[in-house]
Short mmCIF file of C-alpha atoms in Angstrom, two decimals:
data_model
loop_
_atom_site.label_atom_id
_atom_site.label_comp_id
_atom_site.label_asym_id
_atom_site.label_seq_id
_atom_site.Cartn_x
_atom_site.Cartn_y
_atom_site.Cartn_z
CA MET A 1 83.19 112.69 90.62
CA GLU A 2 85.79 110.52 92.36
CA LYS A 3 87.12 111.91 95.62
CA GLN A 4 90.76 112.94 95.72
CA PHE A 5 93.01 113.50 98.70
CA LYS A 6 94.19 117.09 98.86
CA VAL A 7 97.40 117.22 100.85
CA PRO A 8 99.52 120.37 101.43
CA ILE A 9 102.93 120.14 99.84
CA ARG A 10 104.59 120.47 103.26
CA ASN A 11 102.84 117.31 104.50
CA LEU A 12 103.73 115.29 101.40
CA PHE A 13 107.29 116.51 101.80
CA CYS A 14 107.36 115.35 105.44
CA MET A 15 105.71 111.99 104.74
CA LEU A 16 108.10 111.16 101.92
CA SER A 17 111.06 112.29 104.03
CA TYR A 18 110.12 109.63 106.60
CA VAL A 19 109.57 107.06 103.86
CA ASN A 20 113.06 107.77 102.47
CA ASP A 21 114.74 107.85 105.90
CA SER A 22 115.67 111.50 105.46
CA ILE A 23 114.00 113.28 108.36
CA GLU A 24 116.91 115.71 108.58
CA LEU A 25 115.20 117.48 105.67
CA ILE A 26 112.14 118.07 107.84
CA GLU A 27 114.26 119.46 110.66
CA SER A 28 116.01 121.84 108.26
CA LEU A 29 112.64 123.40 107.32
CA ASN A 30 111.13 123.63 110.82
CA ASP A 31 111.59 127.40 110.89
CA VAL A 32 109.99 127.93 107.47
CA ASP A 33 106.31 128.93 107.34
CA GLU A 34 104.30 125.95 106.09
CA ASP A 35 102.48 128.10 103.53
CA LEU A 36 105.82 129.02 101.93
CA ILE A 37 106.81 125.41 101.28
CA THR A 38 105.62 124.90 97.72
CA TYR A 39 106.86 122.60 94.97
CA ASP A 40 108.86 125.52 93.59
CA PHE A 41 110.40 126.06 97.03
CA ILE A 42 111.62 122.45 97.15
CA VAL A 43 112.98 122.74 93.59
CA ASN A 44 115.01 125.76 94.67
CA GLN A 45 116.31 123.84 97.69
CA PHE A 46 117.53 121.20 95.24
CA LEU A 47 119.14 123.82 92.97
CA THR A 48 120.94 125.33 95.97
CA GLU A 49 122.47 121.92 96.68
CA VAL A 50 123.61 121.65 93.05
CA VAL A 51 125.45 124.97 93.38
CA LYS A 52 127.14 123.81 96.60
CA LEU A 53 128.28 120.57 94.99
CA ASN A 54 129.61 122.42 91.94
CA ARG A 55 131.68 124.74 94.13
CA ARG A 56 133.08 121.78 96.05
CA GLY A 57 133.71 119.79 92.90
CA PHE A 58 131.64 116.92 91.59
CA VAL A 59 132.63 113.45 92.68
CA LYS A 60 134.35 111.32 90.06
CA ASP A 61 135.08 107.61 89.93
CA TYR A 62 136.53 104.97 87.65
CA VAL A 63 133.97 103.60 85.19
CA ALA A 64 134.69 100.68 82.86
CA SER A 65 134.12 101.39 79.16
CA THR A 66 134.66 99.21 76.10
CA GLU A 67 135.72 100.20 72.62
CA SER A 68 136.82 98.58 69.37
CA THR A 69 140.35 99.77 68.66
CA SER A 70 143.49 98.98 66.69
CA ARG A 71 145.64 100.00 69.67
CA LEU A 72 145.98 97.69 72.64
CA GLY A 73 145.13 99.23 75.97
CA GLY A 74 143.43 98.16 79.15
CA ARG A 75 141.94 94.65 79.14
CA VAL A 76 141.38 92.73 75.90
CA MET A 77 137.89 91.20 75.72
CA MET A 78 138.63 87.96 73.88
CA SER A 79 135.05 86.78 73.21
CA GLU A 80 134.05 90.21 71.87
CA SER A 81 137.29 90.48 69.86
CA MET A 82 137.02 87.03 68.22
CA PRO A 83 134.80 88.10 65.28
CA TYR A 84 137.41 90.71 64.31
CA ILE A 85 140.25 88.18 64.70
CA LEU A 86 138.48 85.57 62.56
CA ALA A 87 137.84 88.22 59.91
CA ARG A 88 141.56 89.08 60.06
CA GLN A 89 140.82 92.67 60.90
CA PRO A 90 143.43 94.60 62.93
CA VAL A 91 140.88 95.37 65.62
CA VAL A 92 140.29 94.14 69.19
CA VAL A 93 137.76 95.09 71.86
CA CYS A 94 139.38 96.57 74.97
CA GLU A 95 137.95 97.51 78.32
CA LYS A 96 139.42 100.55 80.03
CA ASP A 97 138.77 102.24 83.36
CA GLN A 98 137.98 105.89 82.80
CA TYR A 99 138.06 108.45 85.63
CA THR A 100 134.88 110.43 85.03
CA ALA A 101 132.03 112.40 86.58
CA ASN A 102 129.57 110.31 84.55
CA ILE A 103 128.47 108.26 87.58
CA LEU A 104 125.03 107.50 89.05
CA LEU A 105 125.04 110.33 91.62
CA ASN A 106 125.69 112.96 88.96
CA GLN A 107 123.34 111.29 86.47
CA ILE A 108 120.49 111.58 89.00
CA MET A 109 121.37 115.23 89.52
CA LYS A 110 121.41 116.03 85.80
CA SER A 111 118.24 114.04 85.01
CA THR A 112 116.44 115.92 87.81
CA LEU A 113 117.67 119.25 86.42
CA GLN A 114 116.44 118.25 82.98
CA GLY A 115 113.04 117.31 84.41
CA ILE A 116 112.76 120.71 86.09
CA CYS A 117 113.56 122.46 82.79
CA LYS A 118 110.66 120.65 81.09
CA ASN A 119 108.13 121.13 83.90
CA ARG A 120 105.82 123.90 82.69
CA TYR A 121 104.27 124.26 86.16
CA VAL A 122 107.57 125.39 87.68
CA LYS A 123 108.21 129.14 87.61
CA GLU A 124 109.99 130.31 84.47
CA GLU A 125 112.92 131.82 86.37
CA THR A 126 113.39 128.50 88.19
CA ARG A 127 113.39 126.58 84.90
CA ILE A 128 115.94 129.00 83.43
CA ARG A 129 118.14 128.63 86.50
CA SER A 130 117.96 124.85 86.20
CA PHE A 131 118.83 125.00 82.50
CA THR A 132 121.99 127.01 83.16
CA TYR A 133 123.17 124.41 85.69
CA LEU A 134 123.10 121.68 83.02
CA ASP A 135 126.37 123.12 81.73
CA TYR A 136 128.02 122.04 85.00
CA LEU A 137 127.51 118.43 83.95
CA ALA A 138 128.25 118.46 80.24
CA GLU A 139 129.97 115.04 80.26
CA VAL A 140 127.22 113.37 82.32
CA ASP A 141 124.43 111.24 80.81
CA THR A 142 120.72 111.70 81.60
CA PRO A 143 119.11 108.25 81.96
CA PRO A 144 115.38 108.12 82.87
CA LEU A 145 114.86 108.31 86.62
CA THR A 146 113.30 105.27 88.30
CA ALA A 147 112.85 104.06 91.87
CA GLU A 148 115.72 101.65 91.19
CA SER A 149 118.00 104.60 90.34
CA PHE A 150 117.68 105.91 93.88
CA SER A 151 117.79 102.52 95.62
CA SER A 152 121.11 101.83 93.82
CA VAL A 153 122.80 104.82 95.47
CA TYR A 154 125.34 104.03 98.21
CA PHE A 155 126.93 106.71 100.34
CA THR A 156 130.52 106.57 101.54
CA ARG A 157 132.74 109.07 103.31
CA HIS A 158 133.80 110.31 99.85
CA ASN A 159 130.29 111.17 98.61
CA VAL A 160 128.21 111.63 101.78
CA HIS A 161 127.94 115.36 101.00
CA TYR A 162 125.63 114.33 98.12
CA ARG A 163 123.02 112.94 100.55
CA ARG A 164 120.83 116.04 100.81
CA MET A 165 120.80 116.56 97.03
CA ILE A 166 119.83 112.93 96.42
CA HIS A 167 117.07 113.05 99.04
CA LEU A 168 115.63 116.20 97.48
CA ALA A 169 115.84 114.66 94.00
CA ARG A 170 114.00 111.57 95.29
CA LEU A 171 111.29 113.75 96.84
CA LEU A 172 110.80 115.65 93.61
CA TYR A 173 110.58 112.35 91.72
CA ASP A 174 108.04 110.90 94.17
CA LEU A 175 105.96 114.08 94.29
CA THR A 176 105.76 114.18 90.51
CA LEU A 177 104.51 110.60 90.41
CA LEU A 178 101.98 111.08 93.19
CA SER A 179 100.56 114.44 92.27
CA HIS A 180 99.23 116.65 89.59
CA LYS A 181 98.61 120.37 89.41
CA GLN A 182 95.48 121.49 91.25
CA GLY A 183 95.05 125.26 91.33
CA ASN A 184 98.62 126.17 92.24
CA TRP A 185 101.68 124.27 93.31
CA SER A 186 101.20 125.12 97.00
CA LEU A 187 98.61 122.32 97.13
CA PHE A 188 98.97 118.91 95.56
CA SER A 189 95.96 116.71 94.94
CA ALA A 190 97.12 113.11 95.16
CA VAL A 191 95.41 111.05 92.47
CA LEU A 192 94.03 108.07 94.33
CA ASN A 193 96.00 104.93 93.65
CA GLU A 194 95.28 102.78 96.68
CA SER A 195 98.07 100.24 96.12
CA SER A 196 100.96 102.70 95.82
CA LEU A 197 99.67 105.26 98.31
CA ASN A 198 98.86 102.54 100.85
CA SER A 199 102.49 101.43 100.81
CA ILE A 200 103.71 105.01 101.34
CA PHE A 201 101.19 105.64 104.13
CA GLU A 202 102.25 102.43 105.88
CA LYS A 203 106.00 103.11 105.66
CA PHE A 204 105.51 106.72 106.74
CA LEU A 205 103.77 105.63 109.95
CA LEU A 206 106.31 102.87 110.59
CA ASN A 207 109.30 105.20 110.28
CA PHE A 208 107.53 108.04 112.11
CA TYR A 209 107.20 105.91 115.22
CA ARG A 210 110.72 104.55 114.82
CA PHE A 211 112.19 108.06 114.87
CA GLU A 212 109.82 110.06 117.06
CA GLN A 213 109.42 108.08 120.29
CA GLN A 214 111.52 105.89 122.58
CA GLU A 215 108.90 104.09 124.69
CA TYR A 216 108.17 101.35 122.15
CA ARG A 217 110.22 99.05 119.96
CA VAL A 218 108.81 99.48 116.46
CA TYR A 219 108.89 96.74 113.84
CA SER A 220 106.86 94.83 111.25
CA GLU A 221 105.96 91.47 112.79
CA VAL A 222 105.50 88.08 111.13
CA ILE A 223 102.86 86.15 113.09
CA GLN A 224 102.63 82.37 113.11
CA TRP A 225 99.23 80.70 112.83
CA LYS A 226 98.11 78.79 115.92
CA LEU A 227 96.70 75.96 113.84
CA ASP A 228 97.67 72.33 113.33
CA GLY A 229 98.07 71.09 109.77
CA ASP A 230 99.99 72.02 106.66
CA ARG A 231 100.94 75.63 107.37
CA THR A 232 102.55 76.06 103.96
CA LEU A 233 99.05 76.52 102.52
CA LEU A 234 98.11 79.26 104.99
CA PRO A 235 98.44 82.93 104.01
CA SER A 236 101.20 84.89 105.71
CA MET A 237 100.37 87.19 108.59
CA LYS A 238 102.56 90.30 108.78
CA THR A 239 101.64 93.44 110.66
CA ASP A 240 102.13 96.88 109.16
CA ILE A 241 103.42 98.25 112.47
CA SER A 242 103.90 96.55 115.83
CA LEU A 243 104.91 98.60 118.87
CA LEU A 244 106.05 96.68 121.95
CA HIS A 245 106.45 98.80 125.09
CA LYS A 246 109.81 98.60 126.83
CA ASN A 247 108.03 97.23 129.93
CA GLY A 248 107.14 94.14 127.87
CA LYS A 249 103.49 94.24 128.93
CA GLN A 250 101.84 96.54 126.40
CA LYS A 251 101.61 96.17 122.65
CA ILE A 252 99.99 98.20 119.89
CA ILE A 253 99.36 96.80 116.42
CA ILE A 254 98.63 99.41 113.75
CA ASP A 255 97.15 98.67 110.34
CA ALA A 256 97.47 101.56 107.87
CA LYS A 257 94.88 101.68 105.08
CA PHE A 258 94.93 104.36 102.41
CA TYR A 259 91.36 104.01 101.15
CA LYS A 260 89.22 106.64 99.47
CA ASN A 261 86.35 105.63 101.76
CA VAL A 262 86.64 104.43 105.34
CA PHE A 263 83.28 102.63 104.95
CA GLN A 264 81.96 99.82 102.77
CA GLU A 265 78.37 99.84 101.56
CA HIS A 266 76.12 96.76 101.66
CA PHE A 267 72.40 97.00 100.88
CA GLY A 268 72.45 100.67 101.79
CA LYS A 269 74.16 100.11 105.13
CA SER A 270 77.56 101.63 105.90
CA SER A 271 80.09 99.70 107.95
CA PHE A 272 83.83 99.47 108.38
CA HIS A 273 85.63 97.32 105.82
CA SER A 274 85.07 93.80 107.06
CA HIS A 275 88.34 92.31 105.81
CA ASN A 276 90.33 95.07 107.58
CA MET A 277 88.53 94.40 110.85
CA TYR A 278 88.91 90.61 110.53
CA GLN A 279 92.58 90.93 109.71
CA LEU A 280 93.42 93.15 112.67
CA PHE A 281 91.32 91.03 115.02
CA THR A 282 93.19 87.91 113.87
CA TYR A 283 96.53 89.61 114.56
CA LEU A 284 95.40 90.46 118.09
CA MET A 285 94.05 86.97 118.80
CA HIS A 286 97.46 85.48 117.96
CA GLN A 287 99.27 87.55 120.57
CA SER A 288 100.36 86.40 124.02
CA LYS A 289 97.61 86.41 126.63
CA GLU A 290 100.03 88.17 128.99
CA LEU A 291 99.94 91.36 126.92
CA ASN A 292 97.64 94.36 127.15
CA LEU A 293 96.73 94.94 123.51
CA ARG A 294 95.50 97.77 121.34
CA GLY A 295 94.70 97.28 117.67
CA ILE A 296 94.39 100.48 115.63
CA LEU A 297 93.12 100.86 112.07
CA ILE A 298 94.23 104.21 110.63
CA TYR A 299 92.61 105.65 107.50
CA PRO A 300 93.32 109.06 105.96
CA PHE A 301 90.50 111.53 106.53
CA ASN A 302 88.52 112.09 103.34
CA GLY A 303 85.37 113.89 104.43
CA VAL A 304 84.29 111.68 107.34
CA GLU A 305 86.00 111.85 110.74
CA VAL A 306 86.10 108.57 112.67
CA ASN A 307 87.30 107.84 116.21
CA GLU A 308 85.76 104.60 117.48
CA THR A 309 86.94 102.18 120.19
CA TYR A 310 85.69 98.62 120.75
CA GLN A 311 86.45 96.48 123.79
CA TRP A 312 87.31 92.77 123.81
CA GLU A 313 87.89 91.66 127.36
CA GLU A 314 89.63 93.99 129.75
CA ARG A 315 93.07 93.62 128.17
CA MET A 316 92.24 94.27 124.52
CA THR A 317 90.70 97.06 122.45
CA MET A 318 90.23 97.71 118.74
CA GLU A 319 90.15 101.27 117.43
CA VAL A 320 89.30 102.82 114.08
CA ILE A 321 90.48 106.38 113.48
CA THR A 322 91.08 108.82 110.63
CA LEU A 323 94.15 111.02 110.24
CA ASN A 324 93.64 114.35 108.49
CA LEU A 325 96.58 114.74 106.12
CA GLY A 326 95.24 118.19 105.22
CA ASP A 327 95.93 119.54 108.73
CA SER A 328 99.07 121.47 109.56
CA TRP A 329 102.11 119.25 110.03
CA ARG A 330 102.25 120.25 113.71
CA LYS A 331 98.73 118.90 114.25
CA ILE A 332 99.49 115.65 112.41
CA TYR A 333 102.67 115.18 114.45
CA LYS A 334 100.85 115.82 117.74
CA ARG A 335 97.97 113.50 116.77
CA LEU A 336 100.29 110.58 116.01
CA ILE A 337 102.30 111.04 119.22
CA THR A 338 99.15 111.43 121.33
CA LEU A 339 97.70 108.26 119.79
CA LEU A 340 100.23 106.15 121.69
CA VAL A 341 98.93 107.29 125.08
CA GLU A 342 95.21 107.34 124.28
CA GLN A 343 93.09 104.58 125.79
#
């Protein structure tokens, strides 16, 4: 049976909050017992935001709409109207700006509510509550939610109060994609999809270190090959996470790998994935010789704990570690912060 990563809902919530640049959501739940933070809990946080927005009044904006009409109004669309004109019909196509609540922010809200209503794993009273809130948005459409829906959202001073609702909607969308029911909703079992989960794991670590420490400048670094010849044929070298200390003398390069197995097997012998080791070593060898370097490969723990360090000259080490995403969030947080000072 294929191994699956079992991650408490609180930890997925925190990881995705970093991925979506919404760590204020984590801070708002710091006083809540981790065992109480279930999928249903997050749904109810979202529903609470819907009630607040309804009381304040949903944001409206002007949206262009077109219609075939015998009465002139708005802007006449000549190319669209030409078939009617040639057919000598008393009809033209006009474009009008309509002041409406049927805008992207409210569409995301309503589509999320609709998804909750149909989710049979959510408590019945929560589904009923969500269904009643659909009436708030009677004039609003419900397009299918996609990643592009959320990336198209822009906040201004007029709609910034929607931020928390949108972040919660995005989390619910991501959690639904990543997870399936395993026992009860207090524990999600992420179905292993190394390409998508690797991207999330990488961005989580990048943004974690951007937000949670001040000793290092954190960025993703494009490295130039130190080779003569046609470089256009060479593969690109881009680190997942580079951390340059403010003293300018120390640098850490982190490679995040969301693999189901930290080891590869070859003729019955277990070893670390060779291409991961070669890649990180190449990154390190292309750094300035004036730097003290640490290269760290981080894999999620999936049954085997690893914490190995290898030395290359006095100024450079390579490390391979596992991070247990099933631990309490406090332990994960402490482990990642401590990692920066370990030698």
